[in-house]
Each structure stands twice: as structure tokens, then as C-alpha cells.
Amino acid sequence: MRKPDTLSDRIDRPWRKPPLIKSLWLRWALAIGAAAYLAAAVFSIEVNWLRVYEGLDRGAEFITSFARLDFVSRAGDIWSGMLESIIMTVTASVVGIAISIPIGLGAASNIAPLPIYLICRGVIAVSRALQEIIVAILLVAIFGFGPLAGFLTLSFATIGFLSKLLAEDIESMDKAQAEAIRATGSKWLQWINYGVQPQVIPRLVGLGMYRIDINFRESAVLGLVGAGGIGATLNTAFDRYEFDTAAAILVVIIGIVMALEYLSGVIRARVQ
Amino acid sequence: MPVFPLGDDRLGWTRRTPVARLVRWAGWLIGVAAFVWCWNRISEVTTWFFVWDAPRIAQDILARATPPRWSYMDHLWVPIWDTLNIATLGTLIALCLAVPVAFLAARNTTPSRVFVRPVALLIIVSTRSINSLIWALLLIAIIGPGVFAGIIAIAIRSIGFCAKLLYEAIEEIDPAQVEAITATGASPLQVMSYGIVPQILPAFAGIAVFRWDINIRESTVLGLVGAGGIGLQLSSSLNTLAWPQVSLILIVILLAVIISEWVSAKIRGAIV
Amino acid sequence: MLKIEKLVKTYKTGDKALKAVDMEVPRGQVVSLIGPSGAGKSTLIRCINRLVEPTSGKVWLGDVEISGLNAGALRRERRRMGMIFQEYALIERLTVMENVLSGRLGYVGFWRSFLRRYPQSDVNEAFRLLDRVGLLEMADKRADELSGGQRQRVGICRALIQNPALLLVDEPTASLDPKTSRQIMRLITELCAERKLAAIVNIHDVALAQMFVQRVIGLRFGAIEFDGLPTALTPEVLTAIYGEEDWQATIRKDGESGELSV
């Protein structure tokens, strides 16, 4: 078929937007495939609607419980659980960030020699592939119950997260600045200090703050598998349908996350 | 960067003033002290005997866990299907809810900055702050255990995440294109569908795939609290100390994570 | 045709962008608006179709007073005012044809526009316009694949398919090279002549303005400083508009043809 390209070819003919996927066959195959999957997925869910209907009352109770938060009756548990979560967050963030800086440097292909690059990338891949909760289960099995397992879990997860982003940041930095420092005849560490560090510090601070935020949120669930923190208290509260206490804990978590976000905004603005 | 006289004709230079140096030192001191205090708290509640024994226990577990019990795979196909469904349906529901929230939260599209925007931001921060496992705990308490609770938990957790990224994308659109469509006499809905939607569509697709990838990871562990998926099998294998099954499940989860990351990277690559 | 009475715009920051501007543009006349950056040229144009809400004053298009209209009526009047933008303001990710047809949004309903089912008459007109500006074979290309001059021509088509009585043109050549700038200005003035359109063209290139328009208005600090024929722009007038500078090289000499170098 000739490509229509004169006005008389085009005029009085219907116009349609050119489709995103050119092949008609592929378009229909994708649409039917997606529809079939959705149908199969929806039908394979077994929902006990009676149970859901009965649950609506409890749901309403939970929502209204935000109006009568109960910090008092389990004040001791909430306080110690929260403190443990915060302690885990602080220690894991410090240790995790400290370790992820050398690993991040090692995982940047433009400054690290190949063997070190491969090792560091391997560490990152393992850390990122393993869910925090699964790591926590294994570490609890090995080290016993308590915040030490939680601390190790969060540190390990921080390394994977931060090193990868730091390495990407270093790989995309401005070469001219780094070259200028190298041209002064600096040693490797001086080169990192003057040529690389000033370029990546603002983003490192931002990412570090973000990771502290994530670590705190994660520390709230590690208690479910016995790795310390507020999660155990929260679990007990839900098990006993003590929604007032559960809501109080959730409000505290949301409050701390909001405070951390605000703080990280302020710090990021100051660094940049 | 202060310059100071050295007594003769020469001038000295330091990076910071003496006061600034003092403040920095005090800051570091407080930071280190806080870290040490936190570490001591963890150390107090840790049974160090178990920790010193850890290498032996780790070896013991590893010996028990290998080789994985491959025949157990027959029991895993249905949980894998459930896990996929939890992640996919949860993401779809979340996207449907996140779009309006994002439009209400973005400064340039919100109907009211004083009344509507704070509510939208509150929805975003509160759904985002709370881990999907906690949402699952809550939903199980309300509507009972099962895949359905998992889907809703994933959906709720993802609303805030998607809406946050989406509203940031909306705030970054080119206002000239919106102005141009407005100037043609288009209605507000038309301005949205021609002036705004095409600009945020790539970001939207990227966010959707990104979140789906994360949700695959998260839905693998939802079963630990009873919300369906492969985590149920993991939980029961752990409870019966069936380590060869645990190792098989971990391998399956690892594969799922790697495949989903590969798929999402491919799709995102195709969009951009 | 267009009448502006005591138009005032004061921004929230306290900046007085327009101080009681009065002007009148008859049917078919192309007026260029010159003046330094921040003189209020863009604000004036946007106050006419109320993309910027004027603080006080009146704007009449024919016998309709734009400044007092409610939202629905304002949208109907906006159809009569086509607008052309500095950075083209095309929807980059849509096709050329969709961009041109988006000029009909004020005439078609939401679902028609959403499903891209425009009336055949609109589609025909879009093709005719694209053919007129020489972009017919680009119809199904995405707008971000086009060059600057091509994009601006699509922008012109989008404004013209509205079937407007007035064109509001905001710095149409600011992002284009000198040759393309002349081509675009010539296209705009030709199309205005063909369709008996009035146009207000913001422009900072004084020589280009002199070359193509019948009337020049000079704006300074939100007030009209000059209103007259292009040939009446003397160094004294330019100094009054822009401030002190050597203007001899900027002004077109009599008898010199602006068309030669294209």
C-alpha cells in the first residue's frame, strides 16, 4: 500500500491515532492475555464475604479507635518497644552508612579496580535480593531473640541500599572536577577527598536521611519475628483486639516518620 | 574560610573559624556518645553466649538445610500463584486509588491548598509510614486471614508510595502546555486529559512497574502473619524446623525477586 | 474588534504589571507589541483571554465583554482567540495531528476528545492546515520529533483550527534562528491576511516587527509609550521605550527590503 502523503489522499478519510503497538496481532494477544490473567487471578481468590462483612464492625471500631488513643494501659510496653526501635535504627544506620561508603566506592566502576568492583557488587546484590524480614528470621535463628538480630538485619539492608545508590552517583559524577584534582598530583585518598567527596556528599546525606527513615519503619516490623522493637507489642495488641493501643502505636510511628521526613528536608536544604 | 595574621607579615588560613570547629567537635562528641549509649542498651539485652556460639549454629543450620527438599516444590506452585496475584492485584488497586490522591495533593492541580491538600498528604504519609506487614496484621484482625487480606494490605501500603511519586511528577510538568490547552477553550477535564496526562504518563508507568517489583518482594513474606502467599509455607516450615523446605522456599523467593526485578527493569527501559 | 479599557494588573507580590492600558485593534490588523522584558507584554496578552486574571479594567471582543464572563462563557469566548506560544507549548508526547486537533477541544465533548473521535470536518480542516504550512507528511509523527520551526507551525495550526477572530501571539520567534523567525512571521501575517484575522504579536526583535506588521505599540513599565506606524520608530522613540542605547543599527532603513536575505 502506498503511503498517503498528499492532501487529497488524506481528506475525507477517517483519522485514527497511530496505535502504541504496531502489530494488530500482538495488540490483541496482549489485551486478551491481560484480561485472561486478571480473570484467573480474581477467581482464584477465595473471599469469605460473611467473614468480611462481620469484620466491617471491627474495621469501624479500629477507625474510631483513633479518636480514643490509649497510650496509658500499655505505656511500659510502648515506651520500651519504641526506645528499642529507635536504638536499633540509630545503631544500624550509623554502622550501615559507615560500611556502605567503602563498599559504594568499591562498587563504582570508574574508580575501583575490577576485582574489588565485582566483590562489592556481589555484596550489594545479595543484600538487595534478601528481604529484611527473611534476613531477620535467619539471624534470629542464629543469634537468638533480641535487638542484636534486628540491628544486624538493618545494617545489612542499609549496605545494599546505600552502596548501590552511592556507586551510581559516583559513576555519574562530573569527570572534569575529579580530573582537575588528579592533575595536581594528589594521592588516591586525597583525590577521593577533594575530587569525589564534594560532588557526592549532598546526595549521600539525602540518601542517608532517607535510609534512616526506612530503617525506622522496618524496625517497627522486625519484632514480629522476634528481632526486637515495637513490632512485638503491636502484634500483641492486634491479637487481643486492643485497637486503642494499636492505634496509639501507629500514631506514634506515623508521627516519628513525619518528624524524620521534616528533619531530612531541613538537613537536605542546608547541605545543598 | 577565615584568614588570620600569624604575627609577622604572613597570613594563616584554616577552613573553619575556631567557634565553628568547637561546635563541630561538640556535635561529633554528642553523636559518638549517643551511639555508644545505644550500643550498650543492645549489648545489655543480648545473651552473648549465643552470639559466640553463632558460627557453630549457623553451620549446623546450613548442614540441615542442604540439600533443599526439591520434591516439596509440588506444594509451592499454588502459593507462588497467590503471591503473584497479591502483588499484581494489590498494585492495580493501589494505582486506581493513588491517582486521585496524587491530583489532590499536587500544588498545581489540587482544588484547595488549605483544605484538600493536607488531607491528601495525610493519606500519603500515613499509608506510607506503615509497613505492609502491619497493614496485613490489622486486616487479618478485621477480615480474617487469607489472600484477600494480603491484597488489601499491599494496596493500602502502595497508595502512599505511588501517590507521592506521582504528585511530585505532576508538580514538575511544563505549565506552558497546560496553558496552551486552556487557551483553546477546553473544559477542565479536557485540560487534564490533553495538558497533564500525556506529560505524566511515562512517570506513571515507571512508578507502577517499580512498585509492582517491590510488592512481589513484600508479598513473599506476608504469609508469615497469615495473609496468604508463599510466606505461609515458609512460616509453617520454620515452625516445624523443616530446614530443607526452608532453603527451597528461600531459593524460590530469591528467584522470584530476581525475575521481577529483571521484568521491571526491561519494562522501564522500554518506556523511557 | 478588540477593545481594551483601563486594564490594570497588579500581581500578589505588588508588582504593577499593567497600569491602565487602553487600546483598540480593528478587524484584520496585525499589531506588534514591543518593549523591554518585564514591560507587561506577556501579561497584557494573557489578560485578554484571562489566562491571567486582570485586576481591573475591561476587555471587549466584538460585543462580548470578556472580563465579566463566567467559566463556561469564558471557554466559549476563548475559542475565538487563538494563542501561539514562545516555546511552542505543544503536547510533546502526542502526535502532530493530535496537537492540531486539540485546537478543537472547545467545540467537541470530553469523550469525543478523549477517544480521539473528532468530526470528519475537523479532521479535514486539520489536514488542510497542515498542508498549508507544509507539514502534511508529519501528521502522525510525535511533536517532540520536530524541529523548532516545524513545531511553531504546528502551534499556528492549533491556533487557526479554533477558527478564531483574533490571534494572541507571544514571542513566536524567541527560540528560533533568524531565517526561521522570518518564515514564521511571514506565515503568521499571511494567514492573518487570508483569514482577515486581527493579531497581537509580542516580539522583542524590533527589526523583525517593522518588517511584517502594520502597527507597532511600545510598552514600558506597564504603560503604552508609543503607538504608530513601524516607520515612525525613531531612535528617540526606542530610547523612550527601552532606554538609552545606539539604535541606528537596529532600525530598518527606508527602501531596504526585509525580504532579500530569506
Coordinates of C-alpha atoms in Angstrom, one line a residue, chain B residues 110-210:
Chain B
T110 CA -5.4 20.5 44.0
P111 CA -8.8 22.1 44.3
S112 CA -7.9 23.7 47.6
R113 CA -4.4 24.1 49.1
V114 CA -5.8 24.8 52.5
F115 CA -8.4 22.1 53.0
V116 CA -7.9 19.3 50.5
R117 CA -4.1 19.2 50.1
P118 CA -3.3 18.5 53.8
V119 CA -5.9 15.6 53.8
A120 CA -4.3 14.1 50.7
L121 CA -0.8 14.5 52.2
L122 CA -2.0 12.9 55.4
I123 CA -3.3 9.9 53.5
I124 CA 0.0 9.6 51.7
V125 CA 2.2 9.9 54.8
S126 CA 0.1 7.5 57.0
T127 CA -0.2 4.8 54.4
R128 CA 3.5 5.1 53.5
S129 CA 4.8 5.1 57.1
I130 CA 3.3 1.8 58.0
N131 CA 4.8 -1.4 56.6
S132 CA 2.6 -3.8 54.6
L133 CA 3.1 -6.5 57.3
I134 CA 1.5 -4.2 59.9
W135 CA -1.4 -3.5 57.5
A136 CA -1.7 -7.2 57.0
L137 CA -1.8 -7.8 60.8
L138 CA -4.6 -5.2 61.1
L139 CA -6.6 -6.6 58.1
I140 CA -6.3 -10.1 59.4
A141 CA -7.7 -8.9 62.7
I142 CA -10.5 -7.3 60.9
I143 CA -11.4 -9.6 57.9
G144 CA -9.7 -12.8 58.8
P145 CA -6.6 -14.4 57.3
G146 CA -6.1 -15.2 53.6
V147 CA -5.1 -13.9 50.2
F148 CA -7.7 -11.1 50.3
A149 CA -6.2 -9.5 53.4
G150 CA -2.8 -9.7 51.7
I151 CA -4.1 -7.9 48.6
I152 CA -5.7 -5.1 50.6
A153 CA -2.6 -4.8 52.8
I154 CA -0.3 -4.4 49.7
A155 CA -2.8 -2.0 48.1
I156 CA -3.0 0.3 51.2
R157 CA 0.7 0.3 51.7
S158 CA 1.3 1.2 48.0
I159 CA -1.2 4.1 47.8
G160 CA 1.1 6.5 49.7
F161 CA 4.2 5.4 47.8
C162 CA 2.7 5.7 44.3
A163 CA 0.7 8.9 45.1
K164 CA 3.9 10.6 46.5
L165 CA 6.0 9.9 43.4
L166 CA 3.0 10.7 41.1
Y167 CA 2.2 14.0 42.7
E168 CA 5.9 15.0 42.5
A169 CA 5.7 14.2 38.8
I170 CA 2.6 16.3 38.4
E171 CA 4.2 19.3 40.1
E172 CA 7.1 19.1 37.7
I173 CA 5.0 19.3 34.5
D174 CA 5.5 22.0 31.9
P175 CA 2.9 24.6 32.7
A176 CA 3.0 26.1 29.2
Q177 CA 1.4 23.0 27.7
V178 CA -1.4 23.3 30.2
E179 CA -1.8 27.0 29.4
A180 CA -1.9 26.2 25.7
I181 CA -4.7 23.7 26.1
T182 CA -6.6 26.1 28.5
A183 CA -6.3 28.8 25.9
T184 CA -8.2 26.7 23.3
G185 CA -11.3 26.9 25.5
A186 CA -11.1 23.3 26.7
S187 CA -13.0 22.2 29.7
P188 CA -11.1 21.3 32.9
L189 CA -11.4 17.6 32.2
Q190 CA -10.1 18.1 28.7
V191 CA -7.2 20.2 30.0
M192 CA -6.4 17.3 32.3
S193 CA -6.6 14.6 29.6
Y194 CA -4.6 16.7 27.0
G195 CA -2.4 19.0 29.0
I196 CA -1.5 17.0 32.1
V197 CA -2.0 13.2 31.5
P198 CA 0.4 12.9 28.5
Q199 CA 3.1 14.6 30.4
I200 CA 2.9 12.3 33.5
L201 CA 2.1 9.0 31.7
P202 CA 5.7 7.8 31.4
A203 CA 6.3 8.6 35.1
F204 CA 3.1 6.8 35.9
A205 CA 4.1 3.7 34.1
G206 CA 7.5 3.7 35.7
I207 CA 6.0 4.1 39.1
A208 CA 3.6 1.2 38.5
V209 CA 6.2 -1.2 37.4
F210 CA 8.6 -0.1 40.1

